[in-house]
Short mmCIF file of C-alpha atoms and ligand atoms in Angstrom, two decimals:
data_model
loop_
_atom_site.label_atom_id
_atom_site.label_comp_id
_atom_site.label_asym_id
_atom_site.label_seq_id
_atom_site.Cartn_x
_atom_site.Cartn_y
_atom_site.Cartn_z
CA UNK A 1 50.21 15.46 165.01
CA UNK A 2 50.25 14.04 161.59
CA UNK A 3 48.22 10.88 161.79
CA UNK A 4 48.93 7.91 158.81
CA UNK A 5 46.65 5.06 158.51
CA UNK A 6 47.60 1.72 156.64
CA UNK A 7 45.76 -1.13 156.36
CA UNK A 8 48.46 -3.60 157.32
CA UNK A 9 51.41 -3.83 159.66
CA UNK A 10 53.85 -4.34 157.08
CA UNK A 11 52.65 -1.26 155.15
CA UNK A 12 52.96 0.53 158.55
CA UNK A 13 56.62 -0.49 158.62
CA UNK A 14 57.47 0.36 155.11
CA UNK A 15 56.00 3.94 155.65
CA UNK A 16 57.85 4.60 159.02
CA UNK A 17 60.93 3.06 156.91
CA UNK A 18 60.00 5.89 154.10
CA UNK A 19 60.23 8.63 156.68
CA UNK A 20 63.58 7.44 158.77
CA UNK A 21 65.45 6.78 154.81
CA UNK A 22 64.19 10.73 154.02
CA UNK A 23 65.97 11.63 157.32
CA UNK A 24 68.95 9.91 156.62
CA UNK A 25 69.40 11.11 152.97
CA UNK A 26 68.90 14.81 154.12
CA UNK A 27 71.90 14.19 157.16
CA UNK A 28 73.76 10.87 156.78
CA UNK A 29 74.89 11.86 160.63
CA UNK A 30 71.68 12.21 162.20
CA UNK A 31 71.28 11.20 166.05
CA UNK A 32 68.64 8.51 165.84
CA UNK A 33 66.59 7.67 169.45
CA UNK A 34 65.22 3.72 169.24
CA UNK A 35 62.83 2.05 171.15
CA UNK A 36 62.44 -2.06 171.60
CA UNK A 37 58.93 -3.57 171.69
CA UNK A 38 57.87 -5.96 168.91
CA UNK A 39 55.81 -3.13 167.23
CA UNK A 40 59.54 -1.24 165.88
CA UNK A 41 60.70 -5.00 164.52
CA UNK A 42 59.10 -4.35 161.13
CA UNK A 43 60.94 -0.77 160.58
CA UNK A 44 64.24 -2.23 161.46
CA UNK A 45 64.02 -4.98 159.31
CA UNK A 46 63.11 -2.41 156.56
CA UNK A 47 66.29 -0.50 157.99
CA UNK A 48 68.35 -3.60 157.72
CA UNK A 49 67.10 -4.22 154.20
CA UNK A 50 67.50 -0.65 152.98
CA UNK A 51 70.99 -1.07 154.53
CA UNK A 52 71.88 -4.56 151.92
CA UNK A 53 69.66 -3.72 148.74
CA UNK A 54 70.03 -0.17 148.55
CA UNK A 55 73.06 1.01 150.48
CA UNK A 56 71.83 2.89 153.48
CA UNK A 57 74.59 4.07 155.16
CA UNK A 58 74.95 4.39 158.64
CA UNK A 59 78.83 5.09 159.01
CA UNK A 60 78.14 8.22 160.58
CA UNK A 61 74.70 7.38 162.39
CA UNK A 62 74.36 7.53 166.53
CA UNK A 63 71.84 6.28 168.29
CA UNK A 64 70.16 6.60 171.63
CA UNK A 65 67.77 3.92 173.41
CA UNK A 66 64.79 4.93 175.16
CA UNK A 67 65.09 2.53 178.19
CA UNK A 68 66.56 0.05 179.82
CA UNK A 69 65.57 -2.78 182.31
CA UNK A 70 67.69 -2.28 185.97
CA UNK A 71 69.67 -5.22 186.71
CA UNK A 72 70.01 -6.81 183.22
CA UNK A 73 73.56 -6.62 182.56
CA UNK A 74 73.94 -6.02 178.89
CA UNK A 75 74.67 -9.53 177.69
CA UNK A 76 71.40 -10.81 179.33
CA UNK A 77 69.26 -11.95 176.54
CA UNK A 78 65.85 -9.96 177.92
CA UNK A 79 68.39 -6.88 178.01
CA UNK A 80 67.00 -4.63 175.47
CA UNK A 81 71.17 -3.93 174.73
CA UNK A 82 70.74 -7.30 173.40
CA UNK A 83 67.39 -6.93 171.75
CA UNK A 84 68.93 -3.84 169.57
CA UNK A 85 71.90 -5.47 168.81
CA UNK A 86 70.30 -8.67 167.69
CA UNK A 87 66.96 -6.63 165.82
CA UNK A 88 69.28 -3.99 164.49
CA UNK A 89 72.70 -2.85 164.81
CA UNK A 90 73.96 -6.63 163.51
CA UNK A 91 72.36 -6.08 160.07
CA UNK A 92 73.55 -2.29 159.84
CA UNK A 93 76.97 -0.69 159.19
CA UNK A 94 76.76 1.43 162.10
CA UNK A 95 79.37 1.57 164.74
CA UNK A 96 79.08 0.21 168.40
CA UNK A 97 81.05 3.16 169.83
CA UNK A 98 78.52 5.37 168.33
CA UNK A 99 75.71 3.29 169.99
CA UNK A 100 74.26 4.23 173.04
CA UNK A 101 71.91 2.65 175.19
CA UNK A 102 71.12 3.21 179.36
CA UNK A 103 73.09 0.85 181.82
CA UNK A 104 71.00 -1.22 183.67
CA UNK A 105 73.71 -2.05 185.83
CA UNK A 106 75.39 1.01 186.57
CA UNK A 107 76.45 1.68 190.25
CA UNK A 108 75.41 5.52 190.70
CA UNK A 109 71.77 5.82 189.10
CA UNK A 110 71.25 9.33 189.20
CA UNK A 111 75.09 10.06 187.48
CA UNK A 112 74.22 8.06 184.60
CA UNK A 113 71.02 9.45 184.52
CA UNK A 114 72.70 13.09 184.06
CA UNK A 115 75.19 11.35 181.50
CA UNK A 116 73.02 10.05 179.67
CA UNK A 117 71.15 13.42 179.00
CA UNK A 118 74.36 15.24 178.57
CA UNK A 119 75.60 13.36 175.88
CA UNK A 120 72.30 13.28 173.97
CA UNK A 121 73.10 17.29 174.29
CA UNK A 122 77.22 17.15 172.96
CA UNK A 123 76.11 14.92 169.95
CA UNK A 124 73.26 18.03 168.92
CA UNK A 125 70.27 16.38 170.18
CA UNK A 126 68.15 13.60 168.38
CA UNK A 127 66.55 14.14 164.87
CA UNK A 128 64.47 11.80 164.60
CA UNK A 129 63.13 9.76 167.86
CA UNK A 130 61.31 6.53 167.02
CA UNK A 131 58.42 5.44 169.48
CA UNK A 132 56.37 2.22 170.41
CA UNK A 133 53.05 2.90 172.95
CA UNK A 134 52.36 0.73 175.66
CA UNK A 135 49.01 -0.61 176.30
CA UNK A 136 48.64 2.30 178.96
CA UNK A 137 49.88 5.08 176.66
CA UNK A 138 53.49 4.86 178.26
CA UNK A 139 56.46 6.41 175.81
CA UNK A 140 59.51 4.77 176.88
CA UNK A 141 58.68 3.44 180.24
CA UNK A 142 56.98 6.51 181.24
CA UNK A 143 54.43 5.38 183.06
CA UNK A 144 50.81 7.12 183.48
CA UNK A 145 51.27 9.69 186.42
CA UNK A 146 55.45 10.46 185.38
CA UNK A 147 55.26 14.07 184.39
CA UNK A 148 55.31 15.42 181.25
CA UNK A 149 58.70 17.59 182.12
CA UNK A 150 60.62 14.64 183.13
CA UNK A 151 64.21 13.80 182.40
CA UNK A 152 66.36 10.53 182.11
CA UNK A 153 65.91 8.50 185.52
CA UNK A 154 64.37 5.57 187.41
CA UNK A 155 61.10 4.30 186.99
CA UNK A 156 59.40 1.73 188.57
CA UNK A 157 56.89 -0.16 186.50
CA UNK A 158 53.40 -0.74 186.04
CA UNK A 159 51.46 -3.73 186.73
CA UNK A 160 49.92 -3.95 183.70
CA UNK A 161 53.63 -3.85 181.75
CA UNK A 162 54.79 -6.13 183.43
CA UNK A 163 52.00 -8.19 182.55
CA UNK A 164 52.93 -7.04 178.99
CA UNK A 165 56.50 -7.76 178.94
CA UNK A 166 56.01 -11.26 180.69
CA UNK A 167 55.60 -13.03 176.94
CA UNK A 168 59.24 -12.60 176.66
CA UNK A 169 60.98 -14.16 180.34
CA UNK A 170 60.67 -17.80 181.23
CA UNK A 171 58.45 -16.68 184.37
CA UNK A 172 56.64 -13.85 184.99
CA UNK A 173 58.38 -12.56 188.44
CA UNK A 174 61.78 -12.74 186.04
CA UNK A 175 60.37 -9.15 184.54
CA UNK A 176 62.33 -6.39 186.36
CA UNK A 177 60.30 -3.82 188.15
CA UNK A 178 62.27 -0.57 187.42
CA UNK A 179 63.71 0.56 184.65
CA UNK A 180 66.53 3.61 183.39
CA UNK A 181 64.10 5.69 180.99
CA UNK A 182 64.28 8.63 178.97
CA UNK A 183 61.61 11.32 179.89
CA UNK A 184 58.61 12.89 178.26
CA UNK A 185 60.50 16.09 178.51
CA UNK A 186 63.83 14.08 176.80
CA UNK A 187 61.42 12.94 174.23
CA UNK A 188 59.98 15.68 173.30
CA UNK A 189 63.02 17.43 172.51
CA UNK A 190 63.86 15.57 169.86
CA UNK A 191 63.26 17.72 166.32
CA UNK A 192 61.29 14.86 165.07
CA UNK A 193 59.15 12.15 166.77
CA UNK A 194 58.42 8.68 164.48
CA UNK A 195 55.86 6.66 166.28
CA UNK A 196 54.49 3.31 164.89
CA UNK A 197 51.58 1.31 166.79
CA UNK A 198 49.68 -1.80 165.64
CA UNK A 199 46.51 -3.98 166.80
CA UNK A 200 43.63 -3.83 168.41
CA UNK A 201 44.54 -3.49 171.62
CA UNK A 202 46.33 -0.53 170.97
CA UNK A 203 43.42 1.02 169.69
CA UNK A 204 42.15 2.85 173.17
CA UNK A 205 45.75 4.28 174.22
CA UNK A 206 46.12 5.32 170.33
CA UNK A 207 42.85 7.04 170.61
CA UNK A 208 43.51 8.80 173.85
CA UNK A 209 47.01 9.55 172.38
CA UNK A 210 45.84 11.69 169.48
CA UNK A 211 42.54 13.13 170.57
CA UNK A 212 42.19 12.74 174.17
CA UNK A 213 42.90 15.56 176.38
CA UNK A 214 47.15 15.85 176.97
CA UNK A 215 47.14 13.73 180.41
CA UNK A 216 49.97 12.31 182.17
CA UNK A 217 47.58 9.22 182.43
CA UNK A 218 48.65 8.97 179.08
CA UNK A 219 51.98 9.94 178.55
CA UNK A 220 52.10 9.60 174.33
CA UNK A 221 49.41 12.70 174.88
CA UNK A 222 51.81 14.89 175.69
CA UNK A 223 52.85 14.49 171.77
CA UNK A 224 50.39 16.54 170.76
CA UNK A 225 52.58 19.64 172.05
CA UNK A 226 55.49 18.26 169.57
CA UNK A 227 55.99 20.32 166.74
CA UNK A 228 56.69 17.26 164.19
CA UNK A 229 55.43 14.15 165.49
CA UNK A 230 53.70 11.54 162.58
CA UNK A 231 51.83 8.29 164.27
CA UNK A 232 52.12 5.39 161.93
CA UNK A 233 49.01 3.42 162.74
CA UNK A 234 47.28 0.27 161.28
CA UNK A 235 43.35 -0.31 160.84
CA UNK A 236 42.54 -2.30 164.19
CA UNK A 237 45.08 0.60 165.90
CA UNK A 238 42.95 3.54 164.23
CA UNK A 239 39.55 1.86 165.30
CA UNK A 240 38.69 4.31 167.83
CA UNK A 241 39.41 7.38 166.44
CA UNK A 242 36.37 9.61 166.32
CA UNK A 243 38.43 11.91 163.53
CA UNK A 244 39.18 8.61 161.10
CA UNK A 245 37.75 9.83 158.22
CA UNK A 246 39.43 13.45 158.49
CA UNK A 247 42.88 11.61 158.84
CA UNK A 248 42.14 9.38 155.51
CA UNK A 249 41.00 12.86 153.85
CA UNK A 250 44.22 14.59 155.24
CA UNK A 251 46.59 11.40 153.95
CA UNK A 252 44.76 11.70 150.48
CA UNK A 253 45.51 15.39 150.07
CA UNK A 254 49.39 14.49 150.27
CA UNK A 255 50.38 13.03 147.45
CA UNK A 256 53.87 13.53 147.63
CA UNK A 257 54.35 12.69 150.89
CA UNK A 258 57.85 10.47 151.05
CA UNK A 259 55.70 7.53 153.12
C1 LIG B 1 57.95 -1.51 176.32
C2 LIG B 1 58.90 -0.41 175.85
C3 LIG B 1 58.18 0.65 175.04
C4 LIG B 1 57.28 0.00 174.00
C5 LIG B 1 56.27 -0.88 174.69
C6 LIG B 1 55.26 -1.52 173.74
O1 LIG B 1 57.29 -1.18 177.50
N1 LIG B 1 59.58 0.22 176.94
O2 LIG B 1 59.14 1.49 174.42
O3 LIG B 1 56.66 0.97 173.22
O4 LIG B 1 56.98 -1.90 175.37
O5 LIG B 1 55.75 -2.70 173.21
P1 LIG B 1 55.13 -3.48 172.00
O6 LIG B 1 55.57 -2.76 170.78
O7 LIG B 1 55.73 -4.85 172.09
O8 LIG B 1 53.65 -3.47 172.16
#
């Protein structure tokens, strides 16, 4: 696991930016997997920018969402459908039919499920998959306990997410209790894994993350069997790390990096 630290947020987004406009230079069709959360806002924006002032192209782009909340239909305005379109795919060139994110409405779980997985196969498989954590360590909404093989299907959530999640519904039993989400074993098939985490209170899942033992108590451990995963942390985030200063060393010894 290749382990950045910045001192601020925005730097964080700028350098996850850096990485995702080397990826799209080197394949202008590359299969992009998104996640929603707050903590991604700053590296679309820098997407959407990169898109105006410089001509980012995303003609040929496809994307696949991580999750989605069952029983949102996609218009809802909780429905991370929305949350991507409004965050993202309004300020970029890319096109809807090449969009793709899990139905929280569909009629036949398990089919779409399948579907889902299949077409993330016909399209090549993601390049580059873009991560959040939850508080808990959760990828996705791959909750502590799913296992670390698992495939696209229903998951019911956590107390503590919802507890998370409530800042953004009017009431706090409004948060849906299962979700459509990508696996661990989805994830970590992707050829390259992007993950960006901020704050303080992301500082213990971070920690257990990159140097605690691979757990399904914390799902993000099981990124330490990826081949190509960088962590895009800030300060408070990196707090806990016992390795800090061999992570600063490390970052100082790559010039060239693109981020
Ligand atoms: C949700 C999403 C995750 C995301 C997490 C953290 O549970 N399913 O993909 O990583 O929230 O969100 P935030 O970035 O707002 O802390």
């Amino acid at each position: 696991m290749e382990v950045v630290i910045k001192e601020t947020y925005e730097e964080v987004s700028k350098a996850a930016a850096a990485l995702m406009r080397h990826v799209l230079n080197a394949k202008p069709n590359a299969v992009l997997g998104l996640a929603t959360g707050s903590t991604p806002l700053g590296l679309y924006a820098e997407m959407a920018r990169m898109h105006r002032e410089e001509g980012l192209d995303f003609t040929h782009v496809t994307t696949f969402n991580l999750d989605e909340y069952v029983g949102l239909p996609a218009s809802h305005p909780q429905s991370y459908r929305t949350f991507m379109e409004k965050n993202l795919f309004q300020h970029i060139n890319i096109q809807h039919q090449n969009t793709h994110v899990p139905s929280g409405t569909t009629g036949n779980y398990r089919a779409f499920c399948e579907w889902y997985e299949q077409r993330i196969k016909e399209v090549g498989g993601i390049d580059l998959q873009v991560l959040g954590i939850g508080s808990d360590g959760h990828i996705g909404f791959n909750e502590p306990t799913s296992s670390l093989n698992s495939r696209t299907r229903l998951k019911t959530l956590a107390e503590p997410t919802i507890n998370d999640n409530a800042r953004f519904f009017d009431r706090r039993e409004d948060v849906p209790i299962y979700a459509i989400t990508m696996g661990v074993g989805t994830i970590l098939e992707a050829k390259q894994v992007l993950l960006v985490a901020n704050g303080a209170n992301k500082a213990e899942c971070v920690a257990g993350m990159i140097e605690g033992p691979i757990t399904a108590m914390n799902t993000a451990s099981a990124l330490q069997l990826h081949p190509r995963c960088t962590v895009f942390i800030d300060r408070p985030a990196a707090s806990k790390l016992k390795m800090l200063d061999y992570y600063l060393w490390v970052q100082a010894k790559k010039p060239h990096a693109p981020y």
